[in-house]
Amino acid sequence: MTLSGLRHNIHVVIDGTDTPMGKLFDIVLLVAVIASVAVVMLDSVLIMRMKYGTIFYYLEWFFTILFTIEYLLRLFSTPNRIRYMFSFYGIVDFLSILPTYLSLLYVGVQYLLVVRILRILRIFRILKMADYMQQAGFLTMALRSSRHKIIVFFLAVIILVTIFGSVVYVVEGAENGFTSIPVSIYWAVVTMTTVGYGDISPKTPLGQTIASFVMIMGYSIIAVPTGLFTAELKKTMRPQLQPISCPNCGKFGHATEAKFCDRCGHDLHV
Amino acid sequence: MTLSGLRHNIHVVIDGTDTPMGKLFDIVLLVAVIASVAVVMLDSVLIMRMKYGTIFYYLEWFFTILFTIEYLLRLFSTPNRIRYMFSFYGIVDFLSILPTYLSLLYVGVQYLLVVRILRILRIFRILKMADYMQQAGFLTMALRSSRHKIIVFFLAVIILVTIFGSVVYVVEGAENGFTSIPVSIYWAVVTMTTVGYGDISPKTPLGQTIASFVMIMGYSIIAVPTGLFTAELKKTMRPQLQPISCPNCGKFGHATEAKFCDRCGHDLHV
Amino acid sequence: MTLSGLRHNIHVVIDGTDTPMGKLFDIVLLVAVIASVAVVMLDSVLIMRMKYGTIFYYLEWFFTILFTIEYLLRLFSTPNRIRYMFSFYGIVDFLSILPTYLSLLYVGVQYLLVVRILRILRIFRILKMADYMQQAGFLTMALRSSRHKIIVFFLAVIILVTIFGSVVYVVEGAENGFTSIPVSIYWAVVTMTTVGYGDISPKTPLGQTIASFVMIMGYSIIAVPTGLFTAELKKTMRPQLQPISCPNCGKFGHATEAKFCDRCGHDLHV
Amino acid sequence: MTLSGLRHNIHVVIDGTDTPMGKLFDIVLLVAVIASVAVVMLDSVLIMRMKYGTIFYYLEWFFTILFTIEYLLRLFSTPNRIRYMFSFYGIVDFLSILPTYLSLLYVGVQYLLVVRILRILRIFRILKMADYMQQAGFLTMALRSSRHKIIVFFLAVIILVTIFGSVVYVVEGAENGFTSIPVSIYWAVVTMTTVGYGDISPKTPLGQTIASFVMIMGYSIIAVPTGLFTAELKKTMRPQLQPISCPNCGKFGHATEAKFCDRCGHDLHV
């Protein structure tokens, strides 16, 4: 087999899903990704680390070498190496193996090892090829087309929490836990999103009244992103317009079954 | 009466709702199920157990014997015994009576007795026959047809809480309660779903900033399941128009079951 | 003026809103209701009671006598006294004045005085006549027509919190605050509704995992009532069907502009 | 250049966005507003104030003088000075600079300085001219047309929290933290909006039962504002069909601006 043929075959196995080998590769990779993320998680639990630390260490190296081989194969088989290396998944692939090698050079970089958790993002690539991710297309399309409205909504939320946070900072003061404006804004976010940790909570009657107002506001304006998204989703799920222009007047976008332009009456398909 | 006739009659009473006896049986069973669940609950409250423990004990045996008789009658009258025994409700029926008998053999299996709480699932069967559960059909239909999108959404949530949990684990560290990655992911779930117990909460400015971001994200993406479900529900509930024109007056679009044009009265299907 | 004429005039002022006197009466009553509720509230605050207790006492008697006069006038002017007395608002009116008189007979019935807070319900009656409450018609209509589905949803929620509460009761146990099944069910409600007080929270890894699952479930199934209500509201706001029956085949409910029955083709307006 | 010409030129730069100078002015102002708000925030953090207090002081005076010049330029160039001074943004502009000058006169008015945080509202004006704010038009339109229904909803929420707060006040009492009716109403708001700080939480079985009911109610009625807003938003976003038939082919229902039938190309209005 020629080098070019080998490269093509590897590409088919790694990036394709149509061949039995391609499917097997995807399943093995999915299991390896989930298992390696589980190891990273459990390794962070003190009692697990003390008991099974050595096993985790060897498993980690096993996965790292596995993913390194996979990375090199991808690099070898991809049509455009530079583009792959600087693509989203190329960077994720590289960051998935880098920390383990770095831990050889520098001792005590424990927190750096958390970067390995990014491996979980690779699940998306494996599923990308599957039918499932087509479903996500609707979601992202609806999110994208309501983008501007959502940004305005977020801006309004940010300004509201800033003002309410500052007001409650003045009303409650440092002695009730509202030690600074940033902390009070954090409290306002906790309250308006209805999370409500309770690590900081108003103590004075006036503060509690303002807080009640913030809560009811937060409780109500959740209707805005929900309403926006629902409305957009409905639109994207409804029969689409034909993406054609009228050859006579140039009007773009026509109803699915339209044969004539509804602005000038010209035949659309001539 | 022959055995086969008896079996049929029992079947009609136990599984049917059309006869007065069948209705009475359902009501008695519903009351018995609710009462027995109440006894299991109250028996777990220490001061109630100390006061009324003996009464609860006898009530429990009364219900167990009642449900045992019912189980045997079902087994006797059902057309396909094996299928019933391994059906969802067959297993629930069996688990509803098993723990009490097991408590005779092994002393101190208190926690096993909790299995009896599964009796509550039997309420669904009793109501299944009633008109009410038809309504649930719409709900499950809408849920089923948005299944794929909901799985993609859950996957995205799981990946988000894993990444944010790990980031805050690094930022806050064990000294602020974020003792391991799994615990931090638990915190991320508590935060993103806007539950916010407050048993673990960020203390550093950077941790609080990231937490604020997670909260606003969680507060906003709740729009996704709501929007999906609303859109699907609308589709299943809306009666579609027939895409036909009246041969007489040309009116387009008629109600699903329409046979005549409601504008001119002409037969639509001639 | 005759007694009957007087009765009629009082009726017009008290129950009507068309005359200037009727409007004035409504506004005075609205202010009195809000002020009296405010007095009840402030009277429950210890430091306010110690400072202004005497003023509150006299104000309370002033409002009680005012509402007593109003009650007697309503009783005098209403066409059907028995029906008024046992109507919802008749009972609310009576309970609004009763506690103050009872406090003369029995000393120390402080908690009974809270019943006076029900006066706040009278705001609805005052507004009922106004245009505002017509808007509520849509809301209650949408709620009523999705009634069955909402009951099924609530039943499902109750059964879910019972099962999850019991499971976490077994997993966590009394030493982590889950002292009994009812308390654990209370915890499950707090968690599933995303309230999350944090007074009880899981401590074991398995408990936290189950709790995470409950949270994500609660976070997602909020889509169900929202979706149901949105779908119903849309239906009630859409052009209504004509509430007429076909004179030929009897089919009830026809599209707004329908002239002929779309089942039998008969003219609807003959 | 004449005074009138100068005034016009300043007006074009300050209020317009079409010229390069106008765009530059907007960007500089946006950066200055955000930076000055950041300084106010950080200045409230004790350790930041101790470290960089002097820098913050000079930065604050720099921004104050900058905004003062801007305010005077606006006052000079605006066609109607009185109207600007008492407009929403006129007052915000004035309040943005006032506190710093007042701090010269009175020492120790630290809390007054928080008023400067209102500068953040100026972001809206800068964006108002941009395309982004057009998107907000849909949101406010939908909010405005569902105004009446939302007020009725809020009234119902207020009455519900008052009654439930009072009931739990009686049930739990001061020894469990429900020290007065206003505090209990605050608790009811915290619970019904699903915020759930946990600073006050029911301890008695009856209190927890009522609280569970309040939570499930709060969890469900969030459907009301969401449903209302979604329905209104859909209405404002959906283009209505013209209820006309094509005189040639009879097709019923055409896009709002359609002049010709999109099925046969015939003129619709002949």
PDB file of N, CA, C and O in Angstrom, chain B residues 5-6 27 68 81 97 104 129 144 147 152 159 178 193 205 212 221 243 257 260:
ATOM      1  N   GLY B   5     -64.933 -19.259  34.292  1.00  0.00           N
ATOM      2  CA  GLY B   5     -65.865 -18.145  34.474  1.00  0.00           C
ATOM      3  C   GLY B   5     -65.462 -17.285  35.658  1.00  0.00           C
ATOM      4  O   GLY B   5     -65.480 -16.048  35.584  1.00  0.00           O
ATOM      5  N   LEU B   6     -65.043 -17.927  36.744  1.00  0.00           N
ATOM      6  CA  LEU B   6     -64.584 -17.218  37.941  1.00  0.00           C
ATOM      7  C   LEU B   6     -63.396 -16.326  37.596  1.00  0.00           C
ATOM      8  O   LEU B   6     -63.344 -15.144  37.960  1.00  0.00           O
ATOM      9  N   ILE B  27     -61.487   2.037  43.842  1.00  0.00           N
ATOM     10  CA  ILE B  27     -61.504   3.031  44.919  1.00  0.00           C
ATOM     11  C   ILE B  27     -60.914   2.446  46.199  1.00  0.00           C
ATOM     12  O   ILE B  27     -60.077   3.076  46.852  1.00  0.00           O
ATOM     13  N   THR B  68     -51.238  -9.052  49.103  1.00  0.00           N
ATOM     14  CA  THR B  68     -50.859 -10.413  48.713  1.00  0.00           C
ATOM     15  C   THR B  68     -52.044 -11.116  48.057  1.00  0.00           C
ATOM     16  O   THR B  68     -51.912 -11.750  46.993  1.00  0.00           O
ATOM     17  N   ARG B  81     -49.642 -15.301  32.659  1.00  0.00           N
ATOM     18  CA  ARG B  81     -49.030 -15.122  33.975  1.00  0.00           C
ATOM     19  C   ARG B  81     -47.585 -14.634  33.920  1.00  0.00           C
ATOM     20  O   ARG B  81     -47.199 -13.717  34.643  1.00  0.00           O
ATOM     21  N   ILE B  97     -44.998  -6.202  48.393  1.00  0.00           N
ATOM     22  CA  ILE B  97     -45.318  -7.121  49.496  1.00  0.00           C
ATOM     23  C   ILE B  97     -44.080  -7.850  50.023  1.00  0.00           C
ATOM     24  O   ILE B  97     -44.027  -8.230  51.188  1.00  0.00           O
ATOM     25  N   LEU B 104     -39.537 -10.862  58.391  1.00  0.00           N
ATOM     26  CA  LEU B 104     -39.720 -11.986  59.319  1.00  0.00           C
ATOM     27  C   LEU B 104     -38.441 -12.811  59.403  1.00  0.00           C
ATOM     28  O   LEU B 104     -38.076 -13.309  60.474  1.00  0.00           O
ATOM     29  N   MET B 129     -56.729   3.455  33.920  1.00  0.00           N
ATOM     30  CA  MET B 129     -57.990   3.090  33.307  1.00  0.00           C
ATOM     31  C   MET B 129     -58.908   4.311  33.206  1.00  0.00           C
ATOM     32  O   MET B 129     -59.778   4.365  32.373  1.00  0.00           O
ATOM     33  N   ARG B 144     -41.611  12.450  23.771  1.00  0.00           N
ATOM     34  CA  ARG B 144     -40.955  11.443  22.955  1.00  0.00           C
ATOM     35  C   ARG B 144     -40.432  12.038  21.649  1.00  0.00           C
ATOM     36  O   ARG B 144     -39.323  11.744  21.231  1.00  0.00           O
ATOM     37  N   ARG B 147     -37.331  13.991  22.042  1.00  0.00           N
ATOM     38  CA  ARG B 147     -36.350  13.127  22.722  1.00  0.00           C
ATOM     39  C   ARG B 147     -34.899  13.430  22.319  1.00  0.00           C
ATOM     40  O   ARG B 147     -34.064  13.727  23.173  1.00  0.00           O
ATOM     41  N   VAL B 152     -29.455  15.817  23.452  1.00  0.00           N
ATOM     42  CA  VAL B 152     -28.352  16.714  23.100  1.00  0.00           C
ATOM     43  C   VAL B 152     -28.229  17.824  24.137  1.00  0.00           C
ATOM     44  O   VAL B 152     -27.126  18.163  24.572  1.00  0.00           O
ATOM     45  N   ILE B 159     -21.622  18.374  30.020  1.00  0.00           N
ATOM     46  CA  ILE B 159     -20.275  18.827  29.665  1.00  0.00           C
ATOM     47  C   ILE B 159     -19.994  20.199  30.267  1.00  0.00           C
ATOM     48  O   ILE B 159     -18.909  20.453  30.788  1.00  0.00           O
ATOM     49  N   PHE B 178     -14.420  23.236  47.964  1.00  0.00           N
ATOM     50  CA  PHE B 178     -14.394  22.540  46.673  1.00  0.00           C
ATOM     51  C   PHE B 178     -13.303  21.469  46.759  1.00  0.00           C
ATOM     52  O   PHE B 178     -12.238  21.607  46.179  1.00  0.00           O
ATOM     53  N   THR B 193     -28.659  24.693  37.835  1.00  0.00           N
ATOM     54  CA  THR B 193     -30.102  24.423  37.881  1.00  0.00           C
ATOM     55  C   THR B 193     -30.821  25.445  38.760  1.00  0.00           C
ATOM     56  O   THR B 193     -32.024  25.310  38.982  1.00  0.00           O
ATOM     57  N   PRO B 205     -13.007  36.335  44.775  1.00  0.00           N
ATOM     58  CA  PRO B 205     -13.636  37.189  43.750  1.00  0.00           C
ATOM     59  C   PRO B 205     -13.723  36.500  42.383  1.00  0.00           C
ATOM     60  O   PRO B 205     -14.765  36.540  41.740  1.00  0.00           O
ATOM     61  N   SER B 212     -21.151  33.648  38.930  1.00  0.00           N
ATOM     62  CA  SER B 212     -22.178  34.541  38.384  1.00  0.00           C
ATOM     63  C   SER B 212     -22.467  34.191  36.930  1.00  0.00           C
ATOM     64  O   SER B 212     -23.621  34.172  36.491  1.00  0.00           O
ATOM     65  N   ILE B 221     -30.477  29.161  29.859  1.00  0.00           N
ATOM     66  CA  ILE B 221     -30.654  27.983  29.011  1.00  0.00           C
ATOM     67  C   ILE B 221     -31.825  27.132  29.447  1.00  0.00           C
ATOM     68  O   ILE B 221     -32.166  26.165  28.774  1.00  0.00           O
ATOM     69  N   PRO B 243     -55.086  20.415   3.163  1.00  0.00           N
ATOM     70  CA  PRO B 243     -54.575  21.349   2.156  1.00  0.00           C
ATOM     71  C   PRO B 243     -55.326  21.211   0.825  1.00  0.00           C
ATOM     72  O   PRO B 243     -54.735  20.910  -0.201  1.00  0.00           O
ATOM     73  N   GLU B 257     -61.648  17.141   9.656  1.00  0.00           N
ATOM     74  CA  GLU B 257     -62.745  16.214   9.401  1.00  0.00           C
ATOM     75  C   GLU B 257     -63.825  16.830   8.488  1.00  0.00           C
ATOM     76  O   GLU B 257     -64.888  16.240   8.295  1.00  0.00           O
ATOM     77  N   PHE B 260     -67.618  19.200   3.796  1.00  0.00           N
ATOM     78  CA  PHE B 260     -68.222  20.227   2.950  1.00  0.00           C
ATOM     79  C   PHE B 260     -67.510  21.552   3.193  1.00  0.00           C
ATOM     80  O   PHE B 260     -67.036  21.818   4.298  1.00  0.00           O
TER      81      PHE B 260
END
